[in-house]
């Protein structure tokens, strides 16, 4: 075999240690598939003395991650520090400017700065690989960029955050409220001490921005993604959705419309019989729809040391073999300038849950508001009677506009019988 591929690794947290462990544990298999051994020879992390469960003896150590880009013996840089700014961005930019290939698991960096980084990579001829940035061990980047390259994709959707999927699964299975299940997820290590990045949908939006660029062959545009999280989802809504034959999932959805590309992350009700509705716990799933291939669904673990390291090393094997693909599947000049379509243009069916005082005429007042806005109803669900007290009423609409539903919520909330702002959840097809 030829000379080993020398890897400089920035970040020795869960993923970085996972990469080291995988390269050592499966060294023979990896060398056979890469055509040469792959070994980490230089590292950078904040704490030299921390026990990481494996030896770092013989590795060159850099206190500043950026310095790895200048290591003359390093053939490729692996960045698993995280964050869209700071040392992660500085290292990747410096390495690409020097013509060194980069492998990263950093979805925020690629989502926010991917267009500029792709231009740097193209100018220097260096590879920029990021399979690990989306859905952990699921090879969705390669599937979209290479496996489905001959297809015109119309839609891509998925469960892109394991923390939210775990929380919604436990809420459904045990009938528990959001705050209680979030606390359990934190104890189990599925949610961070500050969980906002996950539960407010930002993590999923970063991933969707990347998938949208790959699926539709346009520059990545994180700012164009509409983002909502799961804080407002209640056990009551999950139970009522079940009665209606749906499950609630946090979905990332991007689709091609006549006006441009729509990209959104939000809780959605999906038919309980749909394959994606049965993806539970910390698992992720991605569904792509192409004109010739039809529908393709990928499912697996979307985070963790093992799955993410698997994706990082897969990119390293490609680099060792000399397999280099343009960052977004085509040269920057060949990307389409497709416009973005805002959430206000969305058309679809909706679940509307009201908490209203149970007295005569309430439903007539609500339906009059919907009628005036051109919203027609498919079904209505009311459980129990409590004259003079608040009761839940659920309305499911036929396809209508986002604008009409937002206006309806405002008007219904102003009624003197409404005890809280109505809950609105978009309904997605199977």
Short mmCIF file of C-alpha atoms in Angstrom, two decimals:
data_model
loop_
_atom_site.label_atom_id
_atom_site.label_comp_id
_atom_site.label_asym_id
_atom_site.label_seq_id
_atom_site.Cartn_x
_atom_site.Cartn_y
_atom_site.Cartn_z
CA UNK A 1 0.00 0.00 0.00
CA UNK A 2 1.02 3.62 -0.51
CA UNK A 3 1.93 6.15 2.17
CA UNK A 4 -0.72 6.56 4.93
CA UNK A 5 -3.14 9.45 4.70
CA UNK A 6 -2.13 11.78 7.54
CA UNK A 7 -5.09 13.35 9.33
CA UNK A 8 -5.02 16.46 11.54
CA UNK A 9 -8.02 16.35 13.88
CA UNK A 10 -9.51 19.47 15.50
CA UNK A 11 -11.75 18.63 18.43
CA UNK A 12 -11.52 15.74 20.88
CA UNK A 13 -15.04 15.68 22.21
CA UNK A 14 -17.50 12.84 21.66
CA UNK A 15 -17.18 12.85 17.87
CA UNK A 16 -13.43 13.45 17.72
CA UNK A 17 -12.73 10.58 20.10
CA UNK A 18 -15.16 8.46 18.08
CA UNK A 19 -13.16 9.15 14.91
CA UNK A 20 -9.90 8.16 16.61
CA UNK A 21 -11.45 4.99 17.99
CA UNK A 22 -12.97 3.97 14.65
CA UNK A 23 -9.77 4.56 12.70
CA UNK A 24 -7.85 2.41 15.17
CA UNK A 25 -10.47 -0.31 15.69
CA UNK A 26 -11.18 -0.87 11.98
CA UNK A 27 -7.73 0.11 10.66
CA UNK A 28 -7.25 -2.95 8.39
CA UNK A 29 -10.73 -2.76 6.87
CA UNK A 30 -10.43 1.00 6.30
CA UNK A 31 -6.98 0.67 4.72
CA UNK A 32 -8.28 -1.94 2.30
CA UNK A 33 -11.18 0.21 1.23
CA UNK A 34 -9.16 3.44 1.09
CA UNK A 35 -6.22 1.88 -0.75
CA UNK A 36 -3.90 3.15 1.97
CA UNK A 37 -3.86 3.40 5.78
CA UNK A 38 -5.59 6.40 7.34
CA UNK A 39 -4.17 7.65 10.63
CA UNK A 40 -4.57 10.70 12.86
CA UNK A 41 -1.14 12.22 13.38
CA UNK A 42 -1.95 15.65 14.81
CA UNK A 43 -4.70 16.94 17.11
CA UNK A 44 -5.99 20.11 18.73
CA UNK A 45 -8.28 20.39 21.75
CA UNK A 46 -8.74 22.67 24.73
CA UNK A 47 -7.57 20.33 27.48
CA UNK A 48 -4.42 18.25 27.03
CA UNK A 49 -4.74 16.51 30.38
CA UNK A 50 -8.31 15.22 30.09
CA UNK A 51 -8.74 11.44 30.12
CA UNK A 52 -10.47 10.53 26.87
CA UNK A 53 -10.27 6.76 27.24
CA UNK A 54 -7.56 6.23 24.62
CA UNK A 55 -3.93 7.12 24.24
CA UNK A 56 -2.79 10.25 22.41
CA UNK A 57 0.88 9.29 22.63
CA UNK A 58 2.88 10.09 19.51
CA UNK A 59 0.41 12.65 18.15
CA UNK A 60 1.51 16.19 17.42
CA UNK A 61 -0.47 18.56 19.65
CA UNK A 62 -1.56 22.08 18.72
CA UNK A 63 -3.11 24.48 21.21
CA UNK A 64 -4.60 26.60 18.41
CA UNK A 65 -6.80 24.69 15.93
CA UNK A 66 -5.90 27.02 13.05
CA UNK A 67 -2.29 25.89 13.28
CA UNK A 68 -3.30 22.44 12.03
CA UNK A 69 -3.77 23.93 8.57
CA UNK A 70 -0.08 24.83 8.50
CA UNK A 71 1.17 21.40 9.58
CA UNK A 72 3.32 20.30 6.62
CA UNK A 73 2.77 16.60 7.37
CA UNK A 74 -1.04 16.81 7.50
CA UNK A 75 -2.75 15.68 4.29
CA UNK A 76 -6.32 16.42 5.38
CA UNK A 77 -8.02 18.42 8.12
CA UNK A 78 -10.95 17.03 10.13
CA UNK A 79 -12.96 19.68 11.98
CA UNK A 80 -15.34 18.49 14.70
CA UNK A 81 -15.17 21.53 16.98
CA UNK A 82 -18.61 22.86 16.03
CA UNK A 83 -20.07 26.34 15.72
CA UNK A 84 -20.56 28.61 12.73
CA UNK A 85 -17.89 31.07 13.82
CA UNK A 86 -14.67 31.17 15.85
CA UNK A 87 -11.88 28.61 15.54
CA UNK A 88 -13.93 26.15 13.47
CA UNK A 89 -14.56 28.66 10.69
CA UNK A 90 -11.04 30.04 10.85
CA UNK A 91 -9.50 26.58 10.56
CA UNK A 92 -11.65 25.48 7.63
CA UNK A 93 -11.09 28.71 5.70
CA UNK A 94 -7.34 28.55 6.28
CA UNK A 95 -7.09 24.90 5.26
CA UNK A 96 -9.08 25.41 2.06
CA UNK A 97 -7.04 28.49 1.17
CA UNK A 98 -3.93 26.32 1.53
CA UNK A 99 -5.42 23.70 -0.77
CA UNK A 100 -5.87 21.08 1.95
CA UNK A 101 -8.96 18.85 1.92
CA UNK A 102 -11.37 19.35 4.81
CA UNK A 103 -13.82 16.93 6.39
CA UNK A 104 -16.30 18.48 8.83
CA UNK A 105 -19.29 17.43 10.91
CA UNK A 106 -20.25 21.07 11.46
CA UNK A 107 -23.78 21.64 10.18
CA UNK A 108 -23.95 25.24 11.45
CA UNK A 109 -20.78 26.17 9.59
CA UNK A 110 -21.93 24.60 6.32
CA UNK A 111 -25.48 25.98 6.59
CA UNK A 112 -24.38 29.55 7.32
CA UNK A 113 -21.11 29.82 5.37
CA UNK A 114 -21.38 26.93 2.92
CA UNK A 115 -21.65 29.10 -0.18
CA UNK A 116 -18.44 31.01 0.59
CA UNK A 117 -16.62 27.86 1.67
CA UNK A 118 -17.63 26.08 -1.53
CA UNK A 119 -16.19 28.97 -3.54
CA UNK A 120 -12.91 28.70 -1.60
CA UNK A 121 -12.78 24.95 -2.16
CA UNK A 122 -13.43 25.31 -5.87
CA UNK A 123 -10.79 28.04 -6.22
CA UNK A 124 -8.10 26.00 -4.48
CA UNK A 125 -9.12 22.60 -5.81
CA UNK A 126 -9.46 21.22 -2.27
CA UNK A 127 -12.23 18.85 -1.25
CA UNK A 128 -14.81 19.97 1.31
CA UNK A 129 -16.71 16.97 2.63
CA UNK A 130 -19.50 17.07 5.22
CA UNK A 131 -21.40 13.77 5.25
CA UNK A 132 -21.41 13.85 9.06
CA UNK A 133 -23.09 17.27 9.17
CA UNK A 134 -26.58 15.89 8.50
CA UNK A 135 -28.28 12.88 10.10
CA UNK A 136 -25.19 11.32 11.66
CA UNK A 137 -24.53 7.88 10.19
CA UNK A 138 -27.26 8.08 7.53
CA UNK A 139 -25.43 8.64 4.20
CA UNK A 140 -27.95 11.21 3.00
CA UNK A 141 -25.39 13.64 1.51
CA UNK A 142 -23.97 10.99 -0.81
CA UNK A 143 -27.44 9.77 -1.71
CA UNK A 144 -28.63 13.23 -2.74
CA UNK A 145 -25.42 14.42 -4.37
CA UNK A 146 -24.39 11.21 -6.10
CA UNK A 147 -26.93 8.39 -5.85
CA UNK A 148 -29.86 10.54 -7.02
CA UNK A 149 -27.85 12.86 -9.25
CA UNK A 150 -29.86 11.93 -12.37
CA UNK A 151 -33.18 12.86 -10.78
CA UNK A 152 -35.08 16.12 -10.60
CA UNK A 153 -36.15 16.19 -6.96
CA UNK A 154 -39.51 17.69 -6.07
CA UNK A 155 -39.50 17.31 -2.28
CA UNK A 156 -37.26 16.35 0.60
CA UNK A 157 -38.44 15.98 4.16
CA UNK A 158 -37.36 14.35 7.35
CA UNK A 159 -36.95 13.99 11.06
CA UNK A 160 -33.63 15.76 11.51
CA UNK A 161 -33.27 16.13 15.27
CA UNK A 162 -33.14 13.14 17.59
CA UNK A 163 -33.70 15.18 20.76
CA UNK A 164 -37.07 16.49 19.55
CA UNK A 165 -38.07 13.10 18.19
CA UNK A 166 -37.29 11.47 21.54
CA UNK A 167 -39.31 14.08 23.44
CA UNK A 168 -42.35 13.79 21.15
CA UNK A 169 -42.17 9.98 21.24
CA UNK A 170 -42.14 9.83 25.05
CA UNK A 171 -44.91 12.43 25.28
CA UNK A 172 -47.07 10.26 23.03
CA UNK A 173 -46.25 6.92 24.64
CA UNK A 174 -46.60 8.07 28.26
CA UNK A 175 -49.01 10.99 28.00
CA UNK A 176 -46.53 13.34 29.68
CA UNK A 177 -46.01 17.07 29.21
CA UNK A 178 -43.14 18.69 27.33
CA UNK A 179 -41.22 20.15 30.29
CA UNK A 180 -41.22 16.87 32.19
CA UNK A 181 -39.96 14.85 29.22
CA UNK A 182 -37.33 17.47 28.38
CA UNK A 183 -35.92 17.12 31.90
CA UNK A 184 -35.76 13.35 31.43
CA UNK A 185 -34.00 13.76 28.07
CA UNK A 186 -31.40 15.97 29.76
CA UNK A 187 -30.78 13.36 32.47
CA UNK A 188 -30.34 10.66 29.81
CA UNK A 189 -27.91 12.81 27.81
CA UNK A 190 -30.25 13.20 24.82
CA UNK A 191 -30.66 16.94 25.43
CA UNK A 192 -28.08 19.57 26.34
CA UNK A 193 -28.21 21.61 29.55
CA UNK A 194 -29.27 24.49 27.30
CA UNK A 195 -31.56 22.68 24.85
CA UNK A 196 -32.69 25.72 22.85
CA UNK A 197 -30.65 24.85 19.76
CA UNK A 198 -32.55 21.56 19.45
CA UNK A 199 -36.05 22.23 20.77
CA UNK A 200 -36.41 25.58 18.97
CA UNK A 201 -35.68 23.91 15.63
CA UNK A 202 -32.35 25.61 14.83
CA UNK A 203 -30.37 22.37 14.59
CA UNK A 204 -32.94 20.87 12.22
CA UNK A 205 -33.01 24.09 10.18
CA UNK A 206 -29.24 24.01 9.66
CA UNK A 207 -29.55 20.47 8.33
CA UNK A 208 -32.54 21.30 6.15
CA UNK A 209 -30.69 24.27 4.60
CA UNK A 210 -27.91 21.87 3.54
CA UNK A 211 -30.32 19.27 2.18
CA UNK A 212 -32.26 21.94 0.29
CA UNK A 213 -29.13 23.16 -1.47
CA UNK A 214 -28.17 19.62 -2.46
CA UNK A 215 -31.67 18.56 -3.50
CA UNK A 216 -32.40 21.55 -5.70
CA UNK A 217 -28.92 22.51 -6.90
CA UNK A 218 -28.86 26.03 -5.54
CA UNK A 219 -26.59 27.93 -3.11
CA UNK A 220 -27.21 27.14 0.54
CA UNK A 221 -29.43 29.74 2.23
CA UNK A 222 -30.06 29.19 5.94
CA UNK A 223 -31.83 32.54 6.30
CA UNK A 224 -34.57 31.35 3.91
CA UNK A 225 -35.65 28.48 6.21
CA UNK A 226 -38.80 29.11 8.28
CA UNK A 227 -38.18 27.75 11.79
CA UNK A 228 -40.51 26.71 14.61
CA UNK A 229 -39.73 24.43 17.54
CA UNK A 230 -41.72 22.09 19.78
CA UNK A 231 -42.05 24.07 23.04
CA UNK A 232 -45.76 24.72 22.43
CA UNK A 233 -46.72 21.09 21.75
CA UNK A 234 -48.86 19.70 24.57
CA UNK A 235 -49.75 16.18 25.65
CA UNK A 236 -53.35 17.10 24.82
CA UNK A 237 -52.50 17.91 21.20
CA UNK A 238 -50.56 14.66 20.85
CA UNK A 239 -53.48 12.66 22.26
CA UNK A 240 -56.04 14.42 20.06
CA UNK A 241 -53.84 13.93 17.01
CA UNK A 242 -53.81 10.22 17.80
CA UNK A 243 -57.60 10.12 17.92
CA UNK A 244 -57.64 11.69 14.47
CA UNK A 245 -55.17 9.11 13.12
CA UNK A 246 -52.04 11.28 13.17
CA UNK A 247 -48.73 11.57 14.97
CA UNK A 248 -46.89 14.82 15.63
CA UNK A 249 -43.28 15.06 14.47
CA UNK A 250 -40.83 17.93 14.10
CA UNK A 251 -40.19 17.88 10.36
CA UNK A 252 -37.87 19.65 8.02
CA UNK A 253 -39.56 20.03 4.63
CA UNK A 254 -38.29 21.54 1.39
CA UNK A 255 -40.19 21.40 -1.87
CA UNK A 256 -40.09 22.82 -5.33
CA UNK A 257 -43.12 24.96 -6.19
CA UNK A 258 -44.08 26.98 -9.24
CA UNK A 259 -42.86 30.11 -7.42
CA UNK A 260 -39.57 28.74 -6.09
CA UNK A 261 -38.25 26.69 -3.17
CA UNK A 262 -40.16 26.42 0.09
CA UNK A 263 -38.08 25.37 3.13
CA UNK A 264 -39.56 25.05 6.61
CA UNK A 265 -39.01 23.36 9.97
CA UNK A 266 -42.00 22.99 12.29
CA UNK A 267 -44.14 20.46 14.15
CA UNK A 268 -46.38 18.60 11.72
CA UNK A 269 -49.15 16.03 11.91
CA UNK A 270 -48.49 13.03 9.67
CA UNK A 271 -50.76 10.01 9.12
CA UNK A 272 -50.00 7.35 11.74
CA UNK A 273 -49.64 4.74 8.98
CA UNK A 274 -46.94 6.71 7.15
CA UNK A 275 -43.43 5.20 7.41
CA UNK A 276 -41.97 8.41 8.82
CA UNK A 277 -44.62 8.48 11.58
CA UNK A 278 -43.17 5.24 12.92
CA UNK A 279 -39.64 6.62 13.27
CA UNK A 280 -39.39 7.03 17.03
CA UNK A 281 -36.94 7.81 19.79
CA UNK A 282 -33.61 9.36 18.86
CA UNK A 283 -33.71 8.07 15.28
CA UNK A 284 -33.63 10.32 12.22
CA UNK A 285 -35.18 9.75 8.79
CA UNK A 286 -35.02 11.49 5.42
CA UNK A 287 -37.44 11.06 2.51
CA UNK A 288 -36.52 12.23 -0.99
CA UNK A 289 -38.87 12.25 -3.99
CA UNK A 290 -37.41 12.18 -7.50
CA UNK A 291 -38.99 12.14 -10.95
CA UNK A 292 -37.45 8.80 -11.97
CA UNK A 293 -36.55 7.07 -8.71
CA UNK A 294 -39.82 7.87 -6.94
CA UNK A 295 -39.72 7.98 -3.15
CA UNK A 296 -36.61 6.96 -1.19
CA UNK A 297 -36.49 6.81 2.61
CA UNK A 298 -33.37 6.55 4.76
CA UNK A 299 -33.51 5.91 8.50
CA UNK A 300 -30.92 5.53 11.24
CA UNK A 301 -29.14 7.09 14.17
CA UNK A 302 -28.69 10.79 13.58
CA UNK A 303 -26.09 11.56 16.24
CA UNK A 304 -23.61 10.02 18.64
CA UNK A 305 -19.95 9.09 18.52
CA UNK A 306 -20.28 5.95 16.42
CA UNK A 307 -22.70 7.09 13.68
CA UNK A 308 -21.05 10.49 13.24
CA UNK A 309 -17.54 9.02 13.20
CA UNK A 310 -18.73 6.54 10.59
CA UNK A 311 -19.72 9.41 8.30
CA UNK A 312 -16.46 11.32 8.92
CA UNK A 313 -14.33 8.28 8.07
CA UNK A 314 -16.40 7.56 4.95
CA UNK A 315 -15.39 11.02 3.70
CA UNK A 316 -11.76 10.32 4.58
CA UNK A 317 -11.88 7.12 2.52
CA UNK A 318 -13.19 9.10 -0.46
CA UNK A 319 -10.33 11.58 -0.11
CA UNK A 320 -7.78 8.79 0.20
CA UNK A 321 -9.13 7.30 -3.03
CA UNK A 322 -9.07 10.67 -4.79
CA UNK A 323 -12.85 10.78 -5.16
CA UNK A 324 -13.74 14.48 -5.12
CA UNK A 325 -17.25 15.76 -5.82
CA UNK A 326 -18.22 19.46 -6.06
CA UNK A 327 -19.53 20.64 -2.70
CA UNK A 328 -23.12 21.09 -3.90
CA UNK A 329 -22.99 18.44 -6.62
CA UNK A 330 -22.14 20.90 -9.41
CA UNK A 331 -19.70 23.74 -9.97
CA UNK A 332 -20.70 26.96 -8.25
CA UNK A 333 -21.41 28.61 -11.59
CA UNK A 334 -23.85 25.84 -12.49
CA UNK A 335 -26.05 26.26 -9.42
CA UNK A 336 -29.55 27.56 -10.05
CA UNK A 337 -30.68 30.95 -8.74
CA UNK A 338 -34.03 29.62 -7.59
CA UNK A 339 -36.02 32.07 -5.44
CA UNK A 340 -37.15 31.26 -1.92
CA UNK A 341 -40.84 31.09 -1.03
CA UNK A 342 -41.88 32.24 2.45
CA UNK A 343 -44.15 30.36 4.82
CA UNK A 344 -46.93 32.89 4.22
CA UNK A 345 -47.40 31.33 0.76
CA UNK A 346 -47.88 27.83 2.15
CA UNK A 347 -51.05 25.95 1.21
CA UNK A 348 -52.21 22.90 3.12
CA UNK A 349 -54.54 21.38 5.69
CA UNK A 350 -54.40 22.45 9.33
CA UNK A 351 -55.25 21.18 12.81
CA UNK A 352 -56.74 23.92 14.97
CA UNK A 353 -57.27 23.23 18.68
CA UNK A 354 -59.28 25.70 20.74
CA UNK A 355 -59.85 25.97 24.48
CA UNK A 356 -63.19 27.73 24.74
CA UNK A 357 -65.90 28.24 27.33
CA UNK A 358 -68.60 25.62 26.79
CA UNK A 359 -71.74 27.65 26.11
CA UNK A 360 -74.28 27.90 23.29
CA UNK A 361 -73.16 29.65 20.11
CA UNK A 362 -69.41 29.22 20.56
CA UNK A 363 -68.91 26.87 17.62
CA UNK A 364 -71.11 29.07 15.43
CA UNK A 365 -68.92 32.09 16.21
CA UNK A 366 -65.75 30.16 15.37
CA UNK A 367 -67.05 28.66 12.15
CA UNK A 368 -68.30 32.08 11.06
CA UNK A 369 -64.76 33.45 11.34
CA UNK A 370 -63.40 30.55 9.30
CA UNK A 371 -66.19 30.94 6.70
CA UNK A 372 -65.43 34.64 6.28
CA UNK A 373 -61.78 33.79 5.62
CA UNK A 374 -62.65 31.11 3.08
CA UNK A 375 -61.56 28.20 5.28
CA UNK A 376 -63.64 25.02 4.90
CA UNK A 377 -63.69 22.27 7.51
CA UNK A 378 -63.10 18.58 6.99
CA UNK A 379 -63.98 17.48 10.52
CA UNK A 380 -64.57 18.61 14.09
CA UNK A 381 -63.81 16.87 17.38
CA UNK A 382 -65.06 17.79 20.85
CA UNK A 383 -64.44 15.64 23.91
CA UNK A 384 -66.73 16.02 26.92
CA UNK A 385 -69.09 18.74 28.03
CA UNK A 386 -68.54 21.15 30.91
CA UNK A 387 -71.09 23.97 30.73
CA UNK A 388 -69.48 27.26 31.68
CA UNK A 389 -65.97 25.75 31.77
CA UNK A 390 -63.21 25.49 29.19
CA UNK A 391 -63.26 22.49 26.85
CA UNK A 392 -61.02 21.54 23.90
CA UNK A 393 -62.49 21.74 20.41
CA UNK A 394 -60.50 20.50 17.42
CA UNK A 395 -61.12 21.60 13.86
CA UNK A 396 -59.40 20.01 10.85
CA UNK A 397 -59.47 22.08 7.68
CA UNK A 398 -59.36 21.24 4.02
CA UNK A 399 -56.45 22.75 2.10
CA UNK A 400 -56.24 26.46 2.73
CA UNK A 401 -53.67 29.24 3.03
CA UNK A 402 -51.26 30.04 5.84
CA UNK A 403 -52.37 33.64 5.71
CA UNK A 404 -56.02 32.73 6.27
CA UNK A 405 -55.18 30.48 9.22
CA UNK A 406 -53.04 33.13 10.91
CA UNK A 407 -55.84 35.64 10.57
CA UNK A 408 -58.28 33.07 11.95
CA UNK A 409 -56.13 32.48 15.04
CA UNK A 410 -55.98 36.19 15.77
CA UNK A 411 -59.74 36.63 15.44
CA UNK A 412 -60.62 33.51 17.43
CA UNK A 413 -58.20 34.47 20.22
CA UNK A 414 -60.06 37.78 20.54
CA UNK A 415 -63.39 36.07 21.29
CA UNK A 416 -64.47 36.41 24.91
CA UNK A 417 -64.94 32.62 25.13
CA UNK A 418 -61.33 31.79 24.18
CA UNK A 419 -59.29 31.00 27.30
CA UNK A 420 -55.95 30.69 25.49
CA UNK A 421 -54.49 31.31 22.05
CA UNK A 422 -55.52 28.50 19.66
CA UNK A 423 -52.96 25.82 18.82
CA UNK A 424 -52.19 25.46 15.10
CA UNK A 425 -50.35 22.51 13.56
CA UNK A 426 -49.82 21.95 9.87
CA UNK A 427 -50.92 18.59 8.43
CA UNK A 428 -48.52 16.94 5.99
CA UNK A 429 -49.30 14.12 3.53
CA UNK A 430 -47.89 10.64 4.03
#
